[in-house]
CSV table of C-alpha atoms in Angstrom, one decimal:
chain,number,residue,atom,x,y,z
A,1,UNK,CA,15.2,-11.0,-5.7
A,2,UNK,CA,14.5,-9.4,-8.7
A,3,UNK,CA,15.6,-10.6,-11.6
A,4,UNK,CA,15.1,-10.5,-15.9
A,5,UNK,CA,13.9,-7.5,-17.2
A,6,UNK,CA,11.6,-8.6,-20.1
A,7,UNK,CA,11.2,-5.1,-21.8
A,8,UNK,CA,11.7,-1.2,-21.5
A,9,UNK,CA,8.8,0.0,-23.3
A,10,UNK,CA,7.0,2.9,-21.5
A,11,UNK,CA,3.9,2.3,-19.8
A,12,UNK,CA,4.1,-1.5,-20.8
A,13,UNK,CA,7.2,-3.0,-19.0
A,14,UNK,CA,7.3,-6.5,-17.4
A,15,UNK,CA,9.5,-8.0,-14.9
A,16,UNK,CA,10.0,-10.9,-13.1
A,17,UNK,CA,9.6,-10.8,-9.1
A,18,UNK,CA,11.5,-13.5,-7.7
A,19,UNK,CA,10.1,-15.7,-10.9
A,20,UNK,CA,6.7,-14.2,-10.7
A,21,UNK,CA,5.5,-11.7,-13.5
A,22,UNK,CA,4.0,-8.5,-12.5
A,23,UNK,CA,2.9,-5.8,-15.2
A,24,UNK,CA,4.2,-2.4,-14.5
A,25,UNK,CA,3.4,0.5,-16.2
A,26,UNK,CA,6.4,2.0,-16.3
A,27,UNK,CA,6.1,6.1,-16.3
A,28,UNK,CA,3.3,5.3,-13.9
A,29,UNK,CA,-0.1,7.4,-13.7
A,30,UNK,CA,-1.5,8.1,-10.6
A,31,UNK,CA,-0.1,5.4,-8.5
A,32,UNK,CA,0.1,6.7,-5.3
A,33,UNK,CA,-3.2,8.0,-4.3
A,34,UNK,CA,-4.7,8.7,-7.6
A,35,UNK,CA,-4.6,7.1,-11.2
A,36,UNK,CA,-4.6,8.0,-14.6
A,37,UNK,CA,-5.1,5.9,-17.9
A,38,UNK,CA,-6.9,5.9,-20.6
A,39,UNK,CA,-10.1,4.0,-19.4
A,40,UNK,CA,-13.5,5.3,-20.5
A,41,UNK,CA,-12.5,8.7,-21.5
A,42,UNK,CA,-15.0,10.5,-23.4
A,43,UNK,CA,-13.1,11.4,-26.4
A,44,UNK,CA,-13.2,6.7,-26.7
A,45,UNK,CA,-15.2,5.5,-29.5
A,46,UNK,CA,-16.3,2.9,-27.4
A,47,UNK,CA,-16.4,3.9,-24.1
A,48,UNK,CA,-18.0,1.6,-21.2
A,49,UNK,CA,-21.3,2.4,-19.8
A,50,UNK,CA,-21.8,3.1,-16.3
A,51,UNK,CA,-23.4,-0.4,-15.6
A,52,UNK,CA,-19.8,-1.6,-16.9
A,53,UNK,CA,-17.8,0.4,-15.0
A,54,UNK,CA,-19.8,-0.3,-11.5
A,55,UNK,CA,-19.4,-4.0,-12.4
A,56,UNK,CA,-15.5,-3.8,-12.5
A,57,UNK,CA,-15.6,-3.0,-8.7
A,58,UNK,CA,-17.8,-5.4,-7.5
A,59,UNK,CA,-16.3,-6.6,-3.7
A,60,UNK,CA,-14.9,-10.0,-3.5
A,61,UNK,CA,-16.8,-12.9,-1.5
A,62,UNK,CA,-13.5,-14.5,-0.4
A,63,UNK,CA,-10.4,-14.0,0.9
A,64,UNK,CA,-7.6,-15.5,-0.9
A,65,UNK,CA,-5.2,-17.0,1.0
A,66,UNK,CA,-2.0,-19.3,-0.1
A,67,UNK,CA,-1.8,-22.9,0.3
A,68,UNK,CA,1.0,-23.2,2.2
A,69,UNK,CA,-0.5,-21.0,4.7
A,70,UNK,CA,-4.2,-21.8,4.8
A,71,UNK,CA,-6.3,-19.8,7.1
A,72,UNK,CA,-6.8,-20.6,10.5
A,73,UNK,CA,-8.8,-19.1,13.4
A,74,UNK,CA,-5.9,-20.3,15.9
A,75,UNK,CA,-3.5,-18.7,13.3
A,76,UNK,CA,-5.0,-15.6,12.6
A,77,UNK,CA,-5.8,-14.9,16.9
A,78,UNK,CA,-1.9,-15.9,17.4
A,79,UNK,CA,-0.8,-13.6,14.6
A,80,UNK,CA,-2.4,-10.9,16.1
A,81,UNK,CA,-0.7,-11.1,19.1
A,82,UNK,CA,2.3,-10.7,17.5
A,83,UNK,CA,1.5,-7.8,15.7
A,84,UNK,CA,1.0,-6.1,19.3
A,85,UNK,CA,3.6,-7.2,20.9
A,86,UNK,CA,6.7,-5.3,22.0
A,87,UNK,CA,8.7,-8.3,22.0
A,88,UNK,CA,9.4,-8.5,18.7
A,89,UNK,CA,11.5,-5.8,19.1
A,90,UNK,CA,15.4,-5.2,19.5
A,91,UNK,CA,14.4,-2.8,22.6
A,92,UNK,CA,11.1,-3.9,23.3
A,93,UNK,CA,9.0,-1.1,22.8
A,94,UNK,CA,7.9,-1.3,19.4
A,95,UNK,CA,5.5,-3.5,18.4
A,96,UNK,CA,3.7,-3.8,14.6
A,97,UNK,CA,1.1,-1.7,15.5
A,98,UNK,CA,3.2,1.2,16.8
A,99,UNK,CA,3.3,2.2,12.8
A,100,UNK,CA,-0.2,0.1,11.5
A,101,UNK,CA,-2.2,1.8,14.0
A,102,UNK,CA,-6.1,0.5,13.5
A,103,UNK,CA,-7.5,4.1,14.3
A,104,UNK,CA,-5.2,5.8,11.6
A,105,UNK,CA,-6.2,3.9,8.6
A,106,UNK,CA,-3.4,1.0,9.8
A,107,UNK,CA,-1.2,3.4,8.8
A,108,UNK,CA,0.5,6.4,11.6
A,109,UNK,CA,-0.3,9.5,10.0
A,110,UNK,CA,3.1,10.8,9.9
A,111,UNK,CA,4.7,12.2,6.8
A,112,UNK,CA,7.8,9.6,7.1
A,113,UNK,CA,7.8,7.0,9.4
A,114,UNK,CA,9.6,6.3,12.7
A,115,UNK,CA,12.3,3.6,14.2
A,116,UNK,CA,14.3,2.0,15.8
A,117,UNK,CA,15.3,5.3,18.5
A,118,UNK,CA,12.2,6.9,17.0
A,119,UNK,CA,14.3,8.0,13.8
A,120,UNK,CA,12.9,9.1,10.9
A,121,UNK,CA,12.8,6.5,8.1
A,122,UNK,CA,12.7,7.6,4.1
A,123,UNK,CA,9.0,6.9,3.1
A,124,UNK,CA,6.0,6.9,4.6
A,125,UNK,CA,4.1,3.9,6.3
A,126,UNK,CA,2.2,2.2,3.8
A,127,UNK,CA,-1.7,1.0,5.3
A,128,UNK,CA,-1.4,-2.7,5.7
A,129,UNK,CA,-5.6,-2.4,4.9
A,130,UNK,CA,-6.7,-5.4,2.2
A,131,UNK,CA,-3.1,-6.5,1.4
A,132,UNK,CA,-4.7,-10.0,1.3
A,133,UNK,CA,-5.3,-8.8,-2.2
A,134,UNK,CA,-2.7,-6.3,-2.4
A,135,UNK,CA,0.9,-7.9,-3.6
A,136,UNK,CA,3.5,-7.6,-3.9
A,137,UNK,CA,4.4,-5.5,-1.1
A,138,UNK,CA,6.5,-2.7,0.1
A,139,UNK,CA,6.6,0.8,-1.9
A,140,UNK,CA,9.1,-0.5,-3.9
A,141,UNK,CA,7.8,-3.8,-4.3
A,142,UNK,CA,10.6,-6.1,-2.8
A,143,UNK,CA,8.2,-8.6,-1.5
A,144,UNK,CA,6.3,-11.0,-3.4
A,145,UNK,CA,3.9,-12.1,-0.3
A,146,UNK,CA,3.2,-11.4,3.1
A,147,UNK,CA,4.9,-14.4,4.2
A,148,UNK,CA,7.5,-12.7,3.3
A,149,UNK,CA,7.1,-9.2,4.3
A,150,UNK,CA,6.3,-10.4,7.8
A,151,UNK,CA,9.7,-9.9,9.2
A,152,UNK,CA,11.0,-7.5,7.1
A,153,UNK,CA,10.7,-4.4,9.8
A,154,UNK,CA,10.7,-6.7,12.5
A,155,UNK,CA,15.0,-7.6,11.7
A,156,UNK,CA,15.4,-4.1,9.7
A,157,UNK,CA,18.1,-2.2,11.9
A,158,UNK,CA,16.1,1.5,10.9
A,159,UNK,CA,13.2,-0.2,12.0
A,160,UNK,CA,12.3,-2.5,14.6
A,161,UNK,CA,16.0,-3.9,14.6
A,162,UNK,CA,14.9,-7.3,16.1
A,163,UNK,CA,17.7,-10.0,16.3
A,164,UNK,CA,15.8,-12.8,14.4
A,165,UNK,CA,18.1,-15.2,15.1
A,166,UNK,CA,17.7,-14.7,18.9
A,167,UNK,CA,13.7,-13.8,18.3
A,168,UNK,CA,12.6,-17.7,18.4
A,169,UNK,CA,14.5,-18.1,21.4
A,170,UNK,CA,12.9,-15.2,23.2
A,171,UNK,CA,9.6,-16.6,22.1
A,172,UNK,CA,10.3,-20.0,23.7
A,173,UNK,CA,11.0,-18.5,27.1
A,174,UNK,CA,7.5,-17.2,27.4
A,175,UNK,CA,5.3,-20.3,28.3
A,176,UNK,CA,2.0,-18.6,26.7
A,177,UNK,CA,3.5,-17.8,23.1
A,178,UNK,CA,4.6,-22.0,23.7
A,179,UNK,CA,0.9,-23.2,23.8
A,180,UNK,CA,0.0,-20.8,21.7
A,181,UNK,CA,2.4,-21.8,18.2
A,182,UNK,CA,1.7,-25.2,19.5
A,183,UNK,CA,-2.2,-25.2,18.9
A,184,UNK,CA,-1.9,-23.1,15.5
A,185,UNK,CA,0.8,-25.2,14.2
A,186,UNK,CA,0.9,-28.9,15.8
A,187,UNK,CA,4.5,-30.4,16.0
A,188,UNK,CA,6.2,-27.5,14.7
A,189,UNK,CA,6.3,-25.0,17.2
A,190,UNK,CA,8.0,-22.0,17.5
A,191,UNK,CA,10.0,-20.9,14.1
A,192,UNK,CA,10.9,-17.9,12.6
A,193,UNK,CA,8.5,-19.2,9.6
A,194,UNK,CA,5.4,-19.8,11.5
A,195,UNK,CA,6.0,-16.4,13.3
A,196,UNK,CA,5.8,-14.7,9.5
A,197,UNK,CA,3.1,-17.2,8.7
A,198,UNK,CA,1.1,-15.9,11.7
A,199,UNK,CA,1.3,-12.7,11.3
A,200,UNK,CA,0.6,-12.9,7.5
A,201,UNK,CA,-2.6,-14.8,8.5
A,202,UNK,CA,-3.6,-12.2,10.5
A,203,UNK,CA,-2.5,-9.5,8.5
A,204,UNK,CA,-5.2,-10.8,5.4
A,205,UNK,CA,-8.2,-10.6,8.2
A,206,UNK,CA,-7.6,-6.7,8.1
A,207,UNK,CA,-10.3,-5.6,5.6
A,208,UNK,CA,-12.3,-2.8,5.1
A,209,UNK,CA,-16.2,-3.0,5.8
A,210,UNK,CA,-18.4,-2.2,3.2
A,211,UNK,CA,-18.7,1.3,2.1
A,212,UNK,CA,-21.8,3.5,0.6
A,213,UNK,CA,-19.8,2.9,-2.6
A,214,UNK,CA,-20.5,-0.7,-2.5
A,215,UNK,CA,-24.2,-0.3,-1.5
A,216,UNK,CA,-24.5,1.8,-4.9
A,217,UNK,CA,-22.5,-0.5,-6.4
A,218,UNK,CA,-24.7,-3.4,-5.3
A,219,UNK,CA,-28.2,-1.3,-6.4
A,220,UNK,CA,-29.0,1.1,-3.9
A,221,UNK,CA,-28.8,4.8,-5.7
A,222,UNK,CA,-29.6,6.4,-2.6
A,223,UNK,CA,-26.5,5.2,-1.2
A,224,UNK,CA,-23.8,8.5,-2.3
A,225,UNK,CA,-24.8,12.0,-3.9
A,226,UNK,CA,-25.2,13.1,-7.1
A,227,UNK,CA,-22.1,14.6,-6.8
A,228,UNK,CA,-20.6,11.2,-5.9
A,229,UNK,CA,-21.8,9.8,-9.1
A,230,UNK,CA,-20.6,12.2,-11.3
A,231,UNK,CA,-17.3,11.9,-9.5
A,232,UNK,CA,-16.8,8.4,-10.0
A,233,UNK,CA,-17.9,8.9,-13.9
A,234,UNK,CA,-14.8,12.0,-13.7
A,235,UNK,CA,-12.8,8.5,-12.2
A,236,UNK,CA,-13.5,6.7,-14.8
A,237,UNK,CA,-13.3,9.0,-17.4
A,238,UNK,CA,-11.8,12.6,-17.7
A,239,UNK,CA,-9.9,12.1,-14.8
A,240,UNK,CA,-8.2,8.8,-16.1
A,241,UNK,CA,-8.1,7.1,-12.3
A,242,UNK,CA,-8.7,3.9,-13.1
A,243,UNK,CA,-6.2,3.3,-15.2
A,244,UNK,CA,-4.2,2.4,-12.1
A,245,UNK,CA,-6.7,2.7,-9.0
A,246,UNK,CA,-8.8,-0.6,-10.4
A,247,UNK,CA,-10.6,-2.8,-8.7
A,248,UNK,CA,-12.4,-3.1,-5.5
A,249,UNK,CA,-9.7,-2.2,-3.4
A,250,UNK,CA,-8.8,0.6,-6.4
A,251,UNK,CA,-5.1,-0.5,-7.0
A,252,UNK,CA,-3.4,-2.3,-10.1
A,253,UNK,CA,-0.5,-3.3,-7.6
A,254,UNK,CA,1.9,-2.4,-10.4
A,255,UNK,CA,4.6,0.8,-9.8
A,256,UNK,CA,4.5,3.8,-11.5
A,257,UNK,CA,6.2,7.3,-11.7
A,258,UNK,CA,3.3,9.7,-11.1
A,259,UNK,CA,5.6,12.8,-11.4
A,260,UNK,CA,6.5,13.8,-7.8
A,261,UNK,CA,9.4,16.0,-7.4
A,262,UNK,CA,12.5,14.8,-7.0
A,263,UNK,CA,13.6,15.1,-3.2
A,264,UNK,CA,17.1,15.5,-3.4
A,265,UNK,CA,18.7,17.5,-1.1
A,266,UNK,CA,22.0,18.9,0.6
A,267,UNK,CA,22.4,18.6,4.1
A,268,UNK,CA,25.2,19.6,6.9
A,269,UNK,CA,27.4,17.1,7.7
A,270,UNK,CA,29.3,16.8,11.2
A,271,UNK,CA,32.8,18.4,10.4
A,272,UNK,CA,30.4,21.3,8.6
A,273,UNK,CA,30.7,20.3,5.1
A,274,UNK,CA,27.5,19.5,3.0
A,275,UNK,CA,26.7,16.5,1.5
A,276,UNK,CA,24.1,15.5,-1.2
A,277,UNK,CA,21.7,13.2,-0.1
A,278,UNK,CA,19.9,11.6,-3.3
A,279,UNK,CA,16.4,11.6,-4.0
A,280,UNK,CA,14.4,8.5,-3.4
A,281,UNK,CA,14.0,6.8,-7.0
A,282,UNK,CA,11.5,3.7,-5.4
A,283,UNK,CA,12.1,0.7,-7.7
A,284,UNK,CA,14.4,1.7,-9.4
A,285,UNK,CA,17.0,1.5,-7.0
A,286,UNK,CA,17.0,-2.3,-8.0
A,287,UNK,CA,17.5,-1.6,-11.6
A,288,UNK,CA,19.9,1.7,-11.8
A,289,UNK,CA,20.7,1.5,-15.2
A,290,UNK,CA,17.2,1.3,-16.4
A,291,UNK,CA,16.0,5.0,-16.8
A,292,UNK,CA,12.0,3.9,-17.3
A,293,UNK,CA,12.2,2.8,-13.8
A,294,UNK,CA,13.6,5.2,-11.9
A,295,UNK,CA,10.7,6.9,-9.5
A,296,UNK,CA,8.4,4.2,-9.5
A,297,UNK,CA,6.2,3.3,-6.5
A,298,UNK,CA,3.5,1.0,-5.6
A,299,UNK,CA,-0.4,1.9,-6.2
A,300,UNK,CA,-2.0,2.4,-3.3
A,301,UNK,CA,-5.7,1.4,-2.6
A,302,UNK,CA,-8.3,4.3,-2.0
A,303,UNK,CA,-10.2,2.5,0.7
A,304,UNK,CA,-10.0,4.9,3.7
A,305,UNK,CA,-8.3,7.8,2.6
A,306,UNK,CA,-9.3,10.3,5.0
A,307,UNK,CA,-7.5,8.4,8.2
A,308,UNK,CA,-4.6,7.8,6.1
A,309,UNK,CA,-3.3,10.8,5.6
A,310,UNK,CA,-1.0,12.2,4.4
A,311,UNK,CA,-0.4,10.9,0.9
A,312,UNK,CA,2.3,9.3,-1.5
A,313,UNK,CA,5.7,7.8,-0.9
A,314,UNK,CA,7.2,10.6,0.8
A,315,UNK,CA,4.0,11.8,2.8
A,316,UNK,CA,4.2,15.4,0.5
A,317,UNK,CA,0.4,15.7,-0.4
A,318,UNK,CA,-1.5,16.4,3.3
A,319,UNK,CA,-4.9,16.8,1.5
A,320,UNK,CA,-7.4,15.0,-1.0
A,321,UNK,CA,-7.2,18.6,-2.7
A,322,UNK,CA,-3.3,18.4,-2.6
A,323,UNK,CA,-3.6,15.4,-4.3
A,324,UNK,CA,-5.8,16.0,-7.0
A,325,UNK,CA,-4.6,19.5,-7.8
A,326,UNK,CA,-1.2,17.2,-8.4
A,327,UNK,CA,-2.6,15.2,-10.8
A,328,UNK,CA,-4.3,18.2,-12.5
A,329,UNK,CA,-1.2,20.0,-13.5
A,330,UNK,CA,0.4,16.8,-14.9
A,331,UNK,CA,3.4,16.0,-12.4
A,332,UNK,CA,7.0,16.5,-12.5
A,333,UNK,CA,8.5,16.0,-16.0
A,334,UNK,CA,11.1,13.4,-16.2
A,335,UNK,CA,12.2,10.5,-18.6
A,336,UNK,CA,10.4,7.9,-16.7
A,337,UNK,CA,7.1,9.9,-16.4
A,338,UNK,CA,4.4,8.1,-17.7
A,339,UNK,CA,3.4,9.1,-21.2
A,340,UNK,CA,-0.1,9.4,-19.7
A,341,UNK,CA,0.6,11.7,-17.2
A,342,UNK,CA,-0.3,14.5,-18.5
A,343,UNK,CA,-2.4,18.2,-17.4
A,344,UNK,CA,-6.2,16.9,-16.8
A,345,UNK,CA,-8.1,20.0,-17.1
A,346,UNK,CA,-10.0,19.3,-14.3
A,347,UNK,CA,-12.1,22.6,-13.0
A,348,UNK,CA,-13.2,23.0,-9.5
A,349,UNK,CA,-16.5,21.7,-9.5
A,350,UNK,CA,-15.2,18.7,-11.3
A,351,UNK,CA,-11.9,17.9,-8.6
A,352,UNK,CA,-15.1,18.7,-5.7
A,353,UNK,CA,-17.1,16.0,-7.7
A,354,UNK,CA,-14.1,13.3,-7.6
A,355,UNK,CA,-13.3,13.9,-3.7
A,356,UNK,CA,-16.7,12.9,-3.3
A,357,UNK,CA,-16.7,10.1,-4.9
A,358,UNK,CA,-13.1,9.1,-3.1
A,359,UNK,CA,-15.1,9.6,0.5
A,360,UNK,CA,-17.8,7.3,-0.5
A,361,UNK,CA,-15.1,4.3,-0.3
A,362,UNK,CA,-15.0,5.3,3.5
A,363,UNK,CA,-16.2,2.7,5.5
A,364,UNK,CA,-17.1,2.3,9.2
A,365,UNK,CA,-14.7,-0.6,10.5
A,366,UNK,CA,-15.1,-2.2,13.9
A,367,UNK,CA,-13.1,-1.1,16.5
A,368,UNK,CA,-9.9,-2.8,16.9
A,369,UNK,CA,-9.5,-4.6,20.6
A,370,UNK,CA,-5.7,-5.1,21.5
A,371,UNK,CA,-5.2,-8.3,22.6
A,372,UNK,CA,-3.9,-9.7,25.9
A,373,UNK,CA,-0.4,-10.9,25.8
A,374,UNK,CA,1.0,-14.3,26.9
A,375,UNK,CA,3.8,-15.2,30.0
C-alpha cells in the first residue's frame, strides 16, 4: 500500500499512497492537536495581514464527494444505518458508533480505544468529524479514502472482528437491509463494496455547524473576544499553528512527529518474565528503515475540541492546557523531530489567549437521532 519514497529531507518528504502523492512534513510540528510552522511569524519580512490570514479559513460551500461514489440521499440514510448497527459485528454488540459516538465529538473519550471483548486497542479513536475533507485516513495514514477505511474496523480481529466474507450474507437474510441496498444501488444489491460505499456516503454528511469563528471570519467582529482575536493572531504567528492546523477544518492532513514521548515499556509476561513492548512509531512502522519517519501521525482538525478529549495518538494530553504547555517546551528530542519544533516561549496570558481562540471553533451541532433498524 505504500510504496516509493521520493525523498528523506526533513520537514519536506513526499511519498506515494497507493499512487497518490501526499506532502509530509516529516519531523512534524504540531500535528496532533496543535501545529507549528513558520507561517506569519513576526520576526517575517513579509508577514500576512490579518485580512489574509482570515481568508485562508474561509468554510467550504460544498462537499466533495468521489465520482465513483456520488452522493445520494438513499445512500447516505442507508449508510447510516450501518454505522449503528450491531450487526456488523463478529459478536453483535458493537456497532460504528459504539467508538464515533455523536455526543463525544464522534469520537469516545477514552485515552485508548476499546474492541473486540472490550480490549484496549494502541491509539486513541480518531473523530470521524469532516473527513469528507480529511484524507487519507487512519493515524498512520493507511487509507487513501473512506471507501476504503469503511471496513477496516468492521473485519479488524482487535476491533469489531466481523467475518466479511460472511457479512454480505448476514445482510441478505434481513429483508429490510434487502430493500434498502436495493433502492440506493439498483441492480447491484448487497456487496461488501456498496456496504463501504454507504457508509463512506454517510460518513462525509458528518460536518460541523458553523462556529463564532466563522461568523468573525465571515465579518461579524462581535462574534469571539478580544482575547479570541489575539489568540488566533498567537495561531498564526508566535505560536506557529498553522503551519500544520490549516485550513477550515485546521489540518494539513500530512504526518508529523510533534515530539511525544516515546511509550515503550516493559510489561509482565504469563510465566513471570518481562517483556519489552515497543513504543508506537505511527507511520513509520511502514517504512522501518527510514529514521525521518519514525513517530509520525496524522494532523488532526481543531473543530470541537472540547468533546474530544483527550488529545493525541496515545490519548496522553487530557487538557487544552496539557496540550499547549506541550508545545511550549518544544517536545521530546529525537532524530525525526521536526526541525521546527522547537520551545515557543509562550507566557500565560499568551497560551490563555490561543485556548480561546481554539473554543471559538466550537460549534453547536444538531442532535444526532439513531436510526431504526431494518428485519
Amino acid at each position: 500500500m505504500f510504496d516509493n519514497l521520493f525523498s528523506t529531507t526533513p520537514d519536506t518528504q513526499i511519498t506515494s499512497v497507493s499512487g497518490r502523492l501526499t506532502r509530509t512534513c516529516i519531523g512534524g510540528f504540531l500535528a496532533l492537536a496543535f501545529g507549528v510552522g513558520s507561517l506569519a511569524s513576526p520576526l517575517v519580512a513579509n508577514a500576512k495581514t490579518l485580512a489574509e490570514m482570515k481568508a485562508e479559513y474561509q468554510r467550504p460551500t460544498s462537499v466533495p464527494y468521489p465520482e465513483d461514489n456520488p452522493y445520494s440521499v438513499d445512500k447516505a440514510e442507508l449508510g447510516k444505518k450501518l454505522f449503528f448497527d450491531p450487526r456488523l459485528s463478529g459478536n453483535n454488540q458493537l456497532t460504528c458508533a459504539f467508538c464515533h459516538n455523536p455526543s463525544l465529538g464522534w469520537g469516545d473519550g477514552h485515552s485508548l480505544g476499546f474492541g473486540a471483548g472490550m480490549g484496549r486497542l494502541g491509539r486513541r479513536t480518531p473523530t470521524i468529524l469532516n473527513l469528507a475533507w480529511s484524507e487519507p485516513l487512519m493515524w498512520d495514514g493507511r487509507f487513501d479514502t473512506l471507501e476504503e477505511q469503511a471496513l477496516g474496523p468492521v473485519g479488524a480481529g482487535v476491533e469489531m472482528a466481523q467475518n466479511l466474507e460472511t457479512l454480505v450474507a448476514e445482510l441478505e437474510e434481513v429483508k429490510g437491509y434487502q430493500v434498502l441496498f436495493n433502492i440506493a444501488f439498483p441492480g447491484t444489491g448487497i456487496s461488501l463494496d456498496n456496504i463501504a460505499n454507504a457508509i463512506a456516503t454517510f460518513e462525509r454528511t458528518v460536518i460541523s455547524s458553523i462556529a463564532p469563528f466563522d461568523l468573525w471570519v465571515g465579518g461579524d467582529e462581535d462574534a469571539i473576544s478580544a482575547s479570541a482575536k489575539r489568540g488566533f493572531e498567537l495561531f498564526n504567528t508566535k505560536a506557529r499553528c498553522s503551519e500544520c492546523h490549516s485550513g477550515w477544518n485546521f489540518t494539513d492532513d500530512s504526518l508529523h512527529d510533534i515530539g511525544l514521548p516515546n511509550d515503550a515499556r516493559e510489561e509482565k509476561a504469563a510465566d513471570g518474565s518481562m517483556i519489552k513492548i515497543e513504543g508506537d512509531i505511527g507511520r513509520g512502522e511502514f517504512f522501518k528503515d527510514n529514521p525521518a519517519l519514525q513517530y509520525t501521525f496524522k494532523t488532526p482538525g481543531l473543530r470541537n475540541l472540547p468533546a474530544r478529549a483527550p488529545f493525541m495518538h496515545n490519548g496522553s494530553l487530557h487538557s487544552l492546557e496539557d496540550v499547549i504547555s506541550h508545545y511550549n517546551t518544544g517536545g521530546y528530542k529525537r532524530p525525526s523531530l521536526s526541525r521546527s519544533m522547537k520551545p515557543l516561549a509562550l507566557t500565560d496570558d499568551e497560551a490563555k489567549d490561543i485556548k480561546s481562540f481554539l473554543l471559538t471553533l466550537v460549534s453547536n451541532d444538531p442532535a444526532v437521532t439513531v436510526p431504526i433498524l431494518p428485519r
